[in-house]
Short mmCIF file of C-alpha atoms in Angstrom, two decimals:
data_model
loop_
_atom_site.label_atom_id
_atom_site.label_comp_id
_atom_site.label_asym_id
_atom_site.label_seq_id
_atom_site.Cartn_x
_atom_site.Cartn_y
_atom_site.Cartn_z
CA UNK X 1 2.54 17.67 -17.64
CA UNK X 2 2.60 17.88 -13.88
CA UNK X 3 4.64 21.09 -13.73
CA UNK X 4 4.43 22.57 -10.26
CA UNK X 5 1.95 19.93 -9.11
CA UNK X 6 4.06 16.83 -8.87
CA UNK X 7 6.66 18.04 -6.38
CA UNK X 8 4.14 19.25 -3.78
CA UNK X 9 2.04 16.12 -3.76
CA UNK X 10 5.02 13.81 -3.95
CA UNK X 11 6.60 15.63 -0.99
CA UNK X 12 3.45 15.11 1.04
CA UNK X 13 3.48 11.43 0.13
CA UNK X 14 7.19 11.31 1.03
CA UNK X 15 6.24 12.58 4.49
CA UNK X 16 3.64 9.83 4.89
CA UNK X 17 6.19 7.28 3.62
CA UNK X 18 8.61 8.25 6.39
CA UNK X 19 6.32 6.60 8.95
CA UNK X 20 6.68 2.90 9.65
CA UNK X 21 6.04 0.51 12.51
CA UNK X 22 9.64 1.16 13.61
CA UNK X 23 9.06 4.94 13.39
CA UNK X 24 5.39 5.56 14.28
CA UNK X 25 6.05 9.03 15.78
CA UNK X 26 8.49 11.74 14.67
CA UNK X 27 9.34 15.34 15.49
CA UNK X 28 9.56 17.96 12.74
CA UNK X 29 13.34 17.68 12.60
CA UNK X 30 13.22 13.88 12.47
CA UNK X 31 10.66 14.10 9.65
CA UNK X 32 12.93 16.55 7.87
CA UNK X 33 15.92 14.19 8.27
CA UNK X 34 14.06 11.10 7.05
CA UNK X 35 12.43 12.82 4.06
CA UNK X 36 15.51 14.94 3.23
CA UNK X 37 13.19 17.93 2.91
CA UNK X 38 13.90 21.31 4.55
CA UNK X 39 12.26 21.81 7.97
CA UNK X 40 10.29 24.79 6.60
CA UNK X 41 8.78 22.64 3.82
CA UNK X 42 7.98 19.80 6.23
CA UNK X 43 6.42 22.28 8.65
CA UNK X 44 4.09 23.68 5.98
CA UNK X 45 3.08 20.26 4.66
CA UNK X 46 2.59 18.75 8.08
CA UNK X 47 0.30 21.65 9.04
CA UNK X 48 -2.00 20.83 6.17
CA UNK X 49 -1.84 17.09 6.74
CA UNK X 50 -2.78 17.65 10.41
CA UNK X 51 -5.72 19.89 9.43
CA UNK X 52 -7.08 17.16 7.18
CA UNK X 53 -6.41 14.43 9.75
CA UNK X 54 -3.75 12.47 7.86
CA UNK X 55 -1.40 13.23 10.75
CA UNK X 56 -1.98 13.88 14.45
CA UNK X 57 0.29 15.72 16.89
CA UNK X 58 0.73 13.90 20.21
CA UNK X 59 1.36 15.35 23.67
CA UNK X 60 5.13 15.27 23.12
CA UNK X 61 4.84 17.35 19.95
CA UNK X 62 5.56 14.32 17.77
CA UNK X 63 3.56 13.58 14.66
CA UNK X 64 1.75 10.30 14.10
CA UNK X 65 -0.50 8.89 11.39
CA UNK X 66 -4.03 10.13 12.04
CA UNK X 67 -7.26 8.24 12.40
CA UNK X 68 -8.71 9.92 9.29
CA UNK X 69 -6.05 8.25 7.15
CA UNK X 70 -6.90 4.94 8.79
CA UNK X 71 -10.58 5.50 7.98
CA UNK X 72 -9.88 6.25 4.31
CA UNK X 73 -7.31 3.46 4.12
CA UNK X 74 -9.85 1.02 5.49
CA UNK X 75 -11.73 1.36 2.18
CA UNK X 76 -8.89 -0.40 0.32
CA UNK X 77 -10.56 -3.22 -1.56
CA UNK X 78 -8.08 -5.87 -0.70
CA UNK X 79 -7.47 -4.62 2.81
CA UNK X 80 -10.35 -4.32 5.17
CA UNK X 81 -13.39 -5.73 3.33
CA UNK X 82 -11.54 -9.04 2.77
CA UNK X 83 -10.47 -8.91 6.40
CA UNK X 84 -14.01 -8.33 7.64
CA UNK X 85 -15.39 -11.28 5.66
CA UNK X 86 -12.53 -13.49 6.84
CA UNK X 87 -12.45 -12.46 10.50
CA UNK X 88 -15.13 -14.80 11.95
CA UNK X 89 -13.38 -17.79 10.36
CA UNK X 90 -9.95 -16.64 11.52
CA UNK X 91 -11.40 -16.21 15.02
CA UNK X 92 -12.75 -19.78 14.89
CA UNK X 93 -9.36 -21.11 13.83
CA UNK X 94 -7.66 -19.11 16.59
CA UNK X 95 -10.10 -20.38 19.24
CA UNK X 96 -9.75 -24.00 18.22
CA UNK X 97 -5.95 -24.00 17.98
CA UNK X 98 -4.93 -21.15 20.35
CA UNK X 99 -2.08 -20.47 17.90
CA UNK X 100 -1.26 -17.45 15.70
CA UNK X 101 -3.62 -17.13 12.74
CA UNK X 102 -2.63 -14.88 9.81
CA UNK X 103 -4.20 -13.53 6.64
CA UNK X 104 -1.99 -12.02 3.93
CA UNK X 105 -2.23 -10.75 0.36
CA UNK X 106 0.42 -10.34 -2.31
CA UNK X 107 1.59 -6.89 -3.38
CA UNK X 108 4.08 -7.28 -6.23
CA UNK X 109 6.90 -9.53 -5.02
CA UNK X 110 6.09 -9.00 -1.34
CA UNK X 111 3.27 -9.95 0.99
CA UNK X 112 1.26 -7.71 3.29
CA UNK X 113 -0.28 -9.06 6.47
CA UNK X 114 -3.89 -7.86 6.61
CA UNK X 115 -4.81 -9.71 9.77
CA UNK X 116 -3.26 -11.54 12.66
CA UNK X 117 -4.85 -13.01 15.77
CA UNK X 118 -2.24 -13.78 18.39
CA UNK X 119 -2.57 -17.09 20.20
CA UNK X 120 -2.61 -17.09 23.98
CA UNK X 121 0.72 -18.81 24.44
CA UNK X 122 2.02 -18.89 20.92
CA UNK X 123 5.37 -17.87 19.44
CA UNK X 124 5.90 -14.14 18.81
CA UNK X 125 5.05 -12.99 15.33
CA UNK X 126 7.91 -11.32 13.45
CA UNK X 127 5.97 -8.90 11.28
CA UNK X 128 3.09 -6.64 12.31
CA UNK X 129 -0.24 -6.22 10.52
CA UNK X 130 0.22 -3.79 7.64
CA UNK X 131 3.85 -4.91 7.51
CA UNK X 132 5.60 -6.43 4.50
CA UNK X 133 7.72 -9.51 4.09
CA UNK X 134 9.37 -11.27 1.12
CA UNK X 135 7.26 -14.05 -0.41
CA UNK X 136 9.71 -16.95 -0.29
CA UNK X 137 10.08 -17.56 3.46
CA UNK X 138 6.68 -17.84 5.17
CA UNK X 139 3.73 -20.21 4.91
CA UNK X 140 1.40 -17.51 3.54
CA UNK X 141 4.18 -16.27 1.24
CA UNK X 142 4.78 -19.69 -0.33
CA UNK X 143 1.06 -20.00 -1.08
CA UNK X 144 0.87 -16.52 -2.61
CA UNK X 145 4.04 -17.11 -4.65
CA UNK X 146 2.87 -20.55 -5.84
CA UNK X 147 -0.28 -18.93 -7.24
CA UNK X 148 1.30 -15.68 -8.50
CA UNK X 149 1.58 -14.95 -12.24
CA UNK X 150 4.58 -16.65 -13.88
CA UNK X 151 6.45 -13.34 -14.30
CA UNK X 152 6.21 -12.64 -10.53
CA UNK X 153 7.49 -16.14 -9.73
CA UNK X 154 10.37 -15.75 -12.17
CA UNK X 155 11.25 -12.33 -10.78
CA UNK X 156 11.43 -13.77 -7.24
CA UNK X 157 13.30 -16.92 -8.31
CA UNK X 158 15.86 -14.97 -10.33
CA UNK X 159 16.63 -12.44 -7.59
CA UNK X 160 18.80 -13.33 -4.57
CA UNK X 161 16.53 -14.90 -1.93
CA UNK X 162 16.87 -13.41 1.54
CA UNK X 163 17.97 -15.87 4.21
CA UNK X 164 16.45 -15.47 7.69
CA UNK X 165 17.62 -18.66 9.37
CA UNK X 166 19.90 -21.58 8.48
CA UNK X 167 16.71 -23.33 7.33
CA UNK X 168 15.56 -20.67 4.84
CA UNK X 169 15.37 -22.21 1.37
CA UNK X 170 17.39 -19.97 -0.94
CA UNK X 171 18.10 -22.41 -3.78
CA UNK X 172 15.68 -21.44 -6.58
CA UNK X 173 15.50 -25.06 -7.82
CA UNK X 174 14.40 -26.36 -4.40
CA UNK X 175 11.97 -23.44 -4.10
CA UNK X 176 10.51 -24.21 -7.52
CA UNK X 177 9.78 -27.76 -6.39
CA UNK X 178 8.23 -26.50 -3.14
CA UNK X 179 5.92 -24.19 -5.11
CA UNK X 180 4.80 -27.07 -7.33
CA UNK X 181 4.09 -29.09 -4.16
CA UNK X 182 1.99 -26.22 -2.77
CA UNK X 183 -0.13 -26.18 -5.92
CA UNK X 184 -0.60 -29.98 -5.86
CA UNK X 185 -1.22 -30.44 -2.14
CA UNK X 186 -3.25 -27.27 -1.52
CA UNK X 187 -1.07 -26.16 1.38
CA UNK X 188 2.42 -24.88 2.18
CA UNK X 189 4.88 -25.65 4.96
CA UNK X 190 7.48 -23.16 6.13
CA UNK X 191 9.59 -25.07 8.63
CA UNK X 192 11.82 -22.63 10.57
CA UNK X 193 12.43 -20.67 7.35
CA UNK X 194 11.50 -17.31 8.93
CA UNK X 195 12.51 -17.82 12.59
CA UNK X 196 14.30 -20.80 14.11
CA UNK X 197 11.48 -21.55 16.57
CA UNK X 198 8.41 -21.42 14.32
CA UNK X 199 6.62 -23.51 11.74
CA UNK X 200 3.78 -22.23 9.61
CA UNK X 201 1.24 -23.93 7.41
CA UNK X 202 -0.59 -21.89 4.75
CA UNK X 203 -3.53 -22.39 2.40
CA UNK X 204 -5.00 -20.30 -0.44
CA UNK X 205 -8.18 -18.17 -0.36
CA UNK X 206 -9.93 -17.91 -3.75
CA UNK X 207 -12.37 -15.32 -5.04
CA UNK X 208 -15.56 -16.35 -6.86
CA UNK X 209 -13.62 -16.73 -10.13
CA UNK X 210 -11.12 -19.11 -8.58
CA UNK X 211 -8.23 -16.60 -8.45
CA UNK X 212 -6.06 -16.81 -5.32
CA UNK X 213 -6.57 -13.46 -3.57
CA UNK X 214 -5.12 -14.18 -0.13
CA UNK X 215 -3.54 -16.83 2.05
CA UNK X 216 -4.30 -18.02 5.58
CA UNK X 217 -1.74 -19.57 7.89
CA UNK X 218 -1.30 -21.05 11.33
CA UNK X 219 2.02 -20.34 13.02
CA UNK X 220 3.07 -22.75 15.77
CA UNK X 221 6.20 -23.41 17.77
CA UNK X 222 8.51 -25.75 15.86
CA UNK X 223 8.09 -29.30 17.20
CA UNK X 224 4.72 -28.65 18.87
CA UNK X 225 2.58 -30.08 16.06
CA UNK X 226 2.96 -31.93 12.79
CA UNK X 227 2.35 -29.74 9.74
CA UNK X 228 0.30 -32.53 8.22
CA UNK X 229 -2.05 -32.46 11.21
CA UNK X 230 -2.45 -28.67 10.90
CA UNK X 231 -2.98 -28.61 7.13
CA UNK X 232 -6.63 -29.82 7.10
CA UNK X 233 -7.53 -27.13 9.68
CA UNK X 234 -5.91 -24.31 7.69
CA UNK X 235 -7.30 -25.58 4.39
CA UNK X 236 -10.84 -25.84 5.78
CA UNK X 237 -10.63 -22.33 7.16
CA UNK X 238 -9.30 -20.95 3.85
CA UNK X 239 -12.12 -22.70 1.97
CA UNK X 240 -14.73 -21.28 4.37
CA UNK X 241 -13.37 -17.77 3.70
CA UNK X 242 -13.39 -18.40 -0.07
CA UNK X 243 -17.01 -19.50 0.22
CA UNK X 244 -17.88 -16.34 2.20
CA UNK X 245 -16.19 -14.15 -0.45
CA UNK X 246 -18.28 -15.78 -3.18
CA UNK X 247 -21.53 -15.17 -1.26
CA UNK X 248 -23.12 -11.73 -1.82
CA UNK X 249 -23.29 -9.73 1.42
CA UNK H 1 2.61 30.96 3.98
CA UNK H 2 1.36 28.07 1.88
CA UNK H 3 1.27 30.02 -1.39
CA UNK H 4 1.07 27.60 -4.29
CA UNK H 5 1.42 24.59 -1.96
CA UNK H 6 -1.92 24.49 -0.22
CA UNK H 7 -4.19 24.09 -3.25
CA UNK H 8 -2.33 21.12 -4.74
CA UNK H 9 -2.17 19.10 -1.56
CA UNK H 10 -5.69 20.02 -0.50
CA UNK H 11 -7.00 18.94 -3.92
CA UNK H 12 -5.29 15.57 -3.52
CA UNK H 13 -6.87 15.21 -0.09
CA UNK H 14 -10.23 16.24 -1.59
CA UNK H 15 -9.88 13.34 -4.02
CA UNK H 16 -9.25 10.89 -1.18
CA UNK H 17 -12.18 12.41 0.73
CA UNK H 18 -14.53 11.64 -2.15
CA UNK H 19 -14.24 7.92 -1.37
CA UNK H 20 -16.57 6.38 1.20
CA UNK H 21 -18.10 3.02 1.94
CA UNK H 22 -21.06 4.07 -0.24
CA UNK H 23 -18.66 5.14 -3.02
CA UNK H 24 -15.65 2.81 -2.87
CA UNK H 25 -14.94 2.99 -6.64
CA UNK H 26 -15.24 5.93 -9.04
CA UNK H 27 -14.42 6.76 -12.65
CA UNK H 28 -12.46 9.93 -13.49
CA UNK H 29 -15.65 11.82 -14.35
CA UNK H 30 -17.38 10.71 -11.14
CA UNK H 31 -14.31 11.82 -9.16
CA UNK H 32 -14.41 15.14 -10.98
CA UNK H 33 -18.10 15.57 -10.17
CA UNK H 34 -17.75 14.68 -6.48
CA UNK H 35 -14.65 16.83 -5.91
CA UNK H 36 -15.88 19.65 -8.19
CA UNK H 37 -12.41 19.70 -9.75
CA UNK H 38 -11.81 19.78 -13.51
CA UNK H 39 -11.30 16.34 -15.10
CA UNK H 40 -7.80 17.39 -16.24
CA UNK H 41 -6.78 18.25 -12.65
CA UNK H 42 -8.27 15.03 -11.29
CA UNK H 43 -6.53 13.05 -14.02
CA UNK H 44 -3.12 14.52 -13.12
CA UNK H 45 -3.57 14.03 -9.36
CA UNK H 46 -4.96 10.52 -9.70
CA UNK H 47 -1.97 9.53 -11.82
CA UNK H 48 0.38 10.49 -9.04
CA UNK H 49 -1.77 8.93 -6.33
CA UNK H 50 -1.84 5.66 -8.30
CA UNK H 51 1.95 5.70 -8.72
CA UNK H 52 2.40 6.02 -4.97
CA UNK H 53 -0.28 3.40 -4.22
CA UNK H 54 -2.84 5.67 -2.52
CA UNK H 55 -5.26 4.70 -5.29
CA UNK H 56 -5.59 1.61 -7.47
CA UNK H 57 -7.28 1.29 -10.87
CA UNK H 58 -9.56 -1.75 -11.15
CA UNK H 59 -10.42 -3.82 -14.24
CA UNK H 60 -13.38 -1.53 -15.04
CA UNK H 61 -11.13 1.56 -15.11
CA UNK H 62 -12.54 2.74 -11.76
CA UNK H 63 -10.32 4.07 -9.02
CA UNK H 64 -10.28 2.62 -5.52
CA UNK H 65 -8.31 3.30 -2.35
CA UNK H 66 -5.02 1.40 -2.60
CA UNK H 67 -3.45 -1.06 -0.23
CA UNK H 68 -0.47 1.29 0.37
CA UNK H 69 -2.81 3.83 2.00
CA UNK H 70 -4.25 1.04 4.13
CA UNK H 71 -0.73 0.06 5.20
CA UNK H 72 0.17 3.63 6.19
CA UNK H 73 -3.23 4.18 7.79
CA UNK H 74 -2.78 1.05 9.87
CA UNK H 75 -0.05 2.93 11.78
CA UNK H 76 -2.67 5.30 13.27
CA UNK H 77 -2.10 5.13 17.01
CA UNK H 78 -5.68 4.81 17.97
CA UNK H 79 -6.62 2.65 15.03
CA UNK H 80 -4.86 -0.59 14.50
CA UNK H 81 -2.48 -1.05 17.45
CA UNK H 82 -5.42 -0.72 19.88
CA UNK H 83 -7.35 -3.10 17.66
CA UNK H 84 -4.56 -5.67 17.62
CA UNK H 85 -4.27 -5.67 21.41
CA UNK H 86 -8.05 -5.91 21.77
CA UNK H 87 -8.72 -8.53 19.10
CA UNK H 88 -8.13 -11.77 21.06
CA UNK H 89 -10.55 -10.54 23.78
CA UNK H 90 -13.13 -9.42 21.24
CA UNK H 91 -12.81 -12.84 19.58
CA UNK H 92 -13.42 -14.52 22.96
CA UNK H 93 -16.53 -12.39 23.55
CA UNK H 94 -17.78 -13.18 20.05
CA UNK H 95 -17.22 -16.92 20.50
CA UNK H 96 -18.98 -17.05 23.85
CA UNK H 97 -22.00 -14.99 22.80
CA UNK H 98 -22.15 -15.53 19.02
CA UNK H 99 -23.39 -11.92 18.80
CA UNK H 100 -21.91 -8.78 17.19
CA UNK H 101 -18.91 -7.43 19.12
CA UNK H 102 -17.72 -3.88 18.44
CA UNK H 103 -14.78 -1.67 19.40
CA UNK H 104 -15.01 2.10 18.86
CA UNK H 105 -13.08 5.28 19.66
CA UNK H 106 -14.22 8.90 19.87
CA UNK H 107 -13.17 11.43 17.22
CA UNK H 108 -14.51 14.84 18.24
CA UNK H 109 -18.27 14.53 18.63
CA UNK H 110 -18.50 11.33 16.61
CA UNK H 111 -17.38 7.77 17.05
CA UNK H 112 -15.37 5.60 14.67
CA UNK H 113 -15.74 1.82 14.67
CA UNK H 114 -12.26 0.31 14.72
CA UNK H 115 -13.39 -3.29 14.89
CA UNK H 116 -16.46 -5.44 14.49
CA UNK H 117 -16.82 -9.20 14.61
CA UNK H 118 -20.14 -10.27 13.16
CA UNK H 119 -22.04 -12.93 15.06
CA UNK H 120 -23.15 -16.04 13.21
CA UNK H 121 -26.87 -15.32 13.38
CA UNK H 122 -26.86 -11.82 14.80
CA UNK H 123 -28.65 -8.63 13.71
CA UNK H 124 -27.07 -6.71 10.83
CA UNK H 125 -24.72 -3.93 11.87
CA UNK H 126 -25.67 -0.48 10.62
CA UNK H 127 -22.23 1.07 10.31
CA UNK H 128 -19.14 -0.50 8.81
CA UNK H 129 -15.64 -0.56 10.32
CA UNK H 130 -13.97 2.78 9.60
CA UNK H 131 -17.45 4.33 9.53
CA UNK H 132 -18.64 7.16 11.75
CA UNK H 133 -21.75 7.57 13.84
CA UNK H 134 -23.04 10.25 16.26
CA UNK H 135 -22.20 9.58 19.92
CA UNK H 136 -25.66 9.79 21.47
CA UNK H 137 -27.43 6.75 20.00
CA UNK H 138 -25.33 3.59 20.37
CA UNK H 139 -23.98 1.58 23.31
CA UNK H 140 -20.35 2.39 22.51
CA UNK H 141 -21.28 6.02 21.81
CA UNK H 142 -22.96 6.50 25.21
CA UNK H 143 -19.83 5.17 26.94
CA UNK H 144 -17.51 7.41 24.92
CA UNK H 145 -19.76 10.44 25.48
CA UNK H 146 -20.12 9.77 29.21
CA UNK H 147 -16.32 9.85 29.54
CA UNK H 148 -15.64 12.66 27.04
CA UNK H 149 -14.32 16.06 28.21
CA UNK H 150 -17.12 18.36 29.50
CA UNK H 151 -16.89 20.65 26.46
CA UNK H 152 -17.52 17.71 24.10
CA UNK H 153 -20.52 16.59 26.18
CA UNK H 154 -21.94 20.10 26.20
CA UNK H 155 -21.41 20.49 22.46
CA UNK H 156 -23.36 17.27 21.82
CA UNK H 157 -26.09 18.07 24.35
CA UNK H 158 -26.61 21.60 23.01
CA UNK H 159 -26.85 20.55 19.36
CA UNK H 160 -29.98 18.90 17.92
CA UNK H 161 -29.72 15.15 18.58
CA UNK H 162 -30.33 12.97 15.55
CA UNK H 163 -33.25 10.58 15.89
CA UNK H 164 -32.89 7.13 14.28
CA UNK H 165 -35.95 5.33 15.71
CA UNK H 166 -38.97 6.27 17.85
CA UNK H 167 -36.85 5.08 20.82
CA UNK H 168 -33.83 7.37 20.22
CA UNK H 169 -33.37 9.60 23.26
CA UNK H 170 -33.20 13.16 21.97
CA UNK H 171 -34.09 15.05 25.17
CA UNK H 172 -30.78 16.42 26.50
CA UNK H 173 -32.01 16.20 30.13
CA UNK H 174 -32.81 12.49 29.80
CA UNK H 175 -29.50 11.93 27.98
CA UNK H 176 -27.61 13.75 30.76
CA UNK H 177 -29.12 11.35 33.31
CA UNK H 178 -28.23 8.36 31.12
CA UNK H 179 -24.60 9.53 30.91
CA UNK H 180 -24.41 9.87 34.71
CA UNK H 181 -25.80 6.31 34.96
CA UNK H 182 -23.12 5.05 32.56
CA UNK H 183 -20.39 6.59 34.75
CA UNK H 184 -21.89 5.10 37.93
CA UNK H 185 -22.76 1.63 36.65
CA UNK H 186 -19.75 1.13 34.38
CA UNK H 187 -21.87 0.19 31.36
CA UNK H 188 -24.33 1.68 28.86
CA UNK H 189 -27.59 0.38 27.38
CA UNK H 190 -28.85 1.52 23.99
CA UNK H 191 -32.30 -0.04 23.68
CA UNK H 192 -33.51 0.25 20.07
CA UNK H 193 -32.06 3.76 19.89
CA UNK H 194 -30.16 3.09 16.64
CA UNK H 195 -32.35 0.46 14.95
CA UNK H 196 -35.74 -0.82 16.08
CA UNK H 197 -34.59 -4.44 16.30
CA UNK H 198 -31.32 -4.09 18.22
CA UNK H 199 -30.07 -3.55 21.73
CA UNK H 200 -26.47 -2.83 22.61
CA UNK H 201 -24.54 -2.85 25.86
CA UNK H 202 -21.24 -0.95 26.07
CA UNK H 203 -18.34 -0.67 28.51
CA UNK H 204 -15.23 1.56 28.67
CA UNK H 205 -11.63 0.59 27.85
CA UNK H 206 -9.04 2.55 29.85
CA UNK H 207 -5.38 3.22 29.11
CA UNK H 208 -2.71 2.79 31.81
CA UNK H 209 -3.46 6.29 33.16
CA UNK H 210 -7.17 5.52 33.59
CA UNK H 211 -8.32 7.62 30.61
CA UNK H 212 -11.17 6.09 28.58
CA UNK H 213 -9.65 5.48 25.14
CA UNK H 214 -12.24 3.18 23.57
CA UNK H 215 -15.52 1.36 24.18
CA UNK H 216 -16.57 -2.25 23.61
CA UNK H 217 -20.13 -3.34 22.96
CA UNK H 218 -22.28 -6.37 22.31
CA UNK H 219 -25.16 -5.87 19.90
CA UNK H 220 -28.06 -8.33 20.19
CA UNK H 221 -31.55 -8.63 18.77
CA UNK H 222 -33.99 -6.67 20.95
CA UNK H 223 -35.79 -9.05 23.30
CA UNK H 224 -33.25 -11.87 22.94
CA UNK H 225 -31.31 -11.12 26.13
CA UNK H 226 -31.50 -8.87 29.19
CA UNK H 227 -29.00 -6.01 29.09
CA UNK H 228 -28.21 -6.67 32.74
CA UNK H 229 -27.20 -10.23 31.90
CA UNK H 230 -24.93 -8.98 29.07
CA UNK H 231 -23.30 -6.17 31.08
CA UNK H 232 -20.91 -8.34 33.16
CA UNK H 233 -19.68 -10.02 29.96
CA UNK H 234 -19.00 -6.73 28.19
CA UNK H 235 -17.43 -5.15 31.27
CA UNK H 236 -15.13 -8.11 31.85
CA UNK H 237 -14.01 -8.03 28.23
CA UNK H 238 -13.39 -4.24 28.38
CA UNK H 239 -11.35 -4.67 31.57
CA UNK H 240 -9.28 -7.44 30.00
CA UNK H 241 -8.48 -5.15 27.06
CA UNK H 242 -7.59 -2.29 29.47
CA UNK H 243 -5.26 -4.65 31.30
CA UNK H 244 -3.62 -5.71 28.01
CA UNK H 245 -3.12 -2.03 27.03
CA UNK H 246 -1.36 -1.37 30.34
CA UNK H 247 1.00 -4.33 29.86
CA UNK H 248 4.14 -3.62 27.84
CA UNK H 249 4.29 -5.68 24.63
#
């Protein structure tokens, strides 16, 4: 099948996988350590990845993800085009509330943040854009989980649920009820489930066929606003984005 | 050196390279045609790229760039982190003007748009985010070219300059004077040089060492506003972003 082909490509992808927001720049030896590949192999691969632009070498001799990879990555259907259509509405929501506004999609049993606009004096976000997070704890996550296929919901509800704060809901029965509430009410509330000082309210974004493709949330400091006052704002914004997605460009 | 390694990896990169905003989705045979690789080779490579998440297969059996590549690409130093720091200020500029706001960086002798917020009733942008454009014609491009290393400026000025409209400046002597003006005044004006109905005003974003790392622009319909009235707005926004870049997170 892939005799002789698989290993080379998979090693290159292993090198790319070694980068994360915690490790955005690495030397050859660090790359070798994190990929468990010999330095000579890493050196050869990295040379080619730099030539193509997947990696860049900075002034300290460290390697970073290159702009070319960002350009190609920006073609991801569910990444940037969704983001571009949503951005004016997210900007409106951010301007009106001055709080953190987020847009996320589901990837398996996790969520990926595709956009975040930081408020001017809002709480600090925990996860960066492009970062992942389990579905059960956040406002966007609860929306995405509530509208995920049954098998995804069951997978999440049958696995141990990660606890972030004393308020994180980890009982699958309670979570099941919360998900049903999200579907009925059209919004989610994550009250200090991810950090002890924040509350987030999420709402679903639909594509033209009515499938939930993303979720929008507002993140505010716990105690600064009632979730029921924020919900209409988030829901309106999510509906405006859904409408924009259904309109041909 | 890279005996047996080079071809495999470079073929995989060739496959990624075949995707563009004009061709975001391709069948196996289209990928084979655009990469000039045999269908069997493409099939094998694509399988591995799908497993890793660099590509995704849609409901029509076409391949698209996957969200995993977007996630990794979002780590590009000059791509997303700059964008995230700049976004609240770009959103402010967009809200105040209701026009197109753009953020771009230089990549060799071209520019790459890292962000765009569409205005509500603004002119249509020509190039998408992640897209490239020559430096000489646009507001952001003139700023990036004016502050590029001498060898980059000379390379651009000695090559034939692409003409987009009857107003595109293609005379290198005139362009040289325009670049000097940009450095003196702190802003650029591209008056119908890219499309016949648009005018853009650009200003430089500096890093903490004073190096120009990006440019911001406002794009308006030609005749709707004076560039000299827009310049203070764009310059203030660019300075706010520079200040944010110099402030530790």
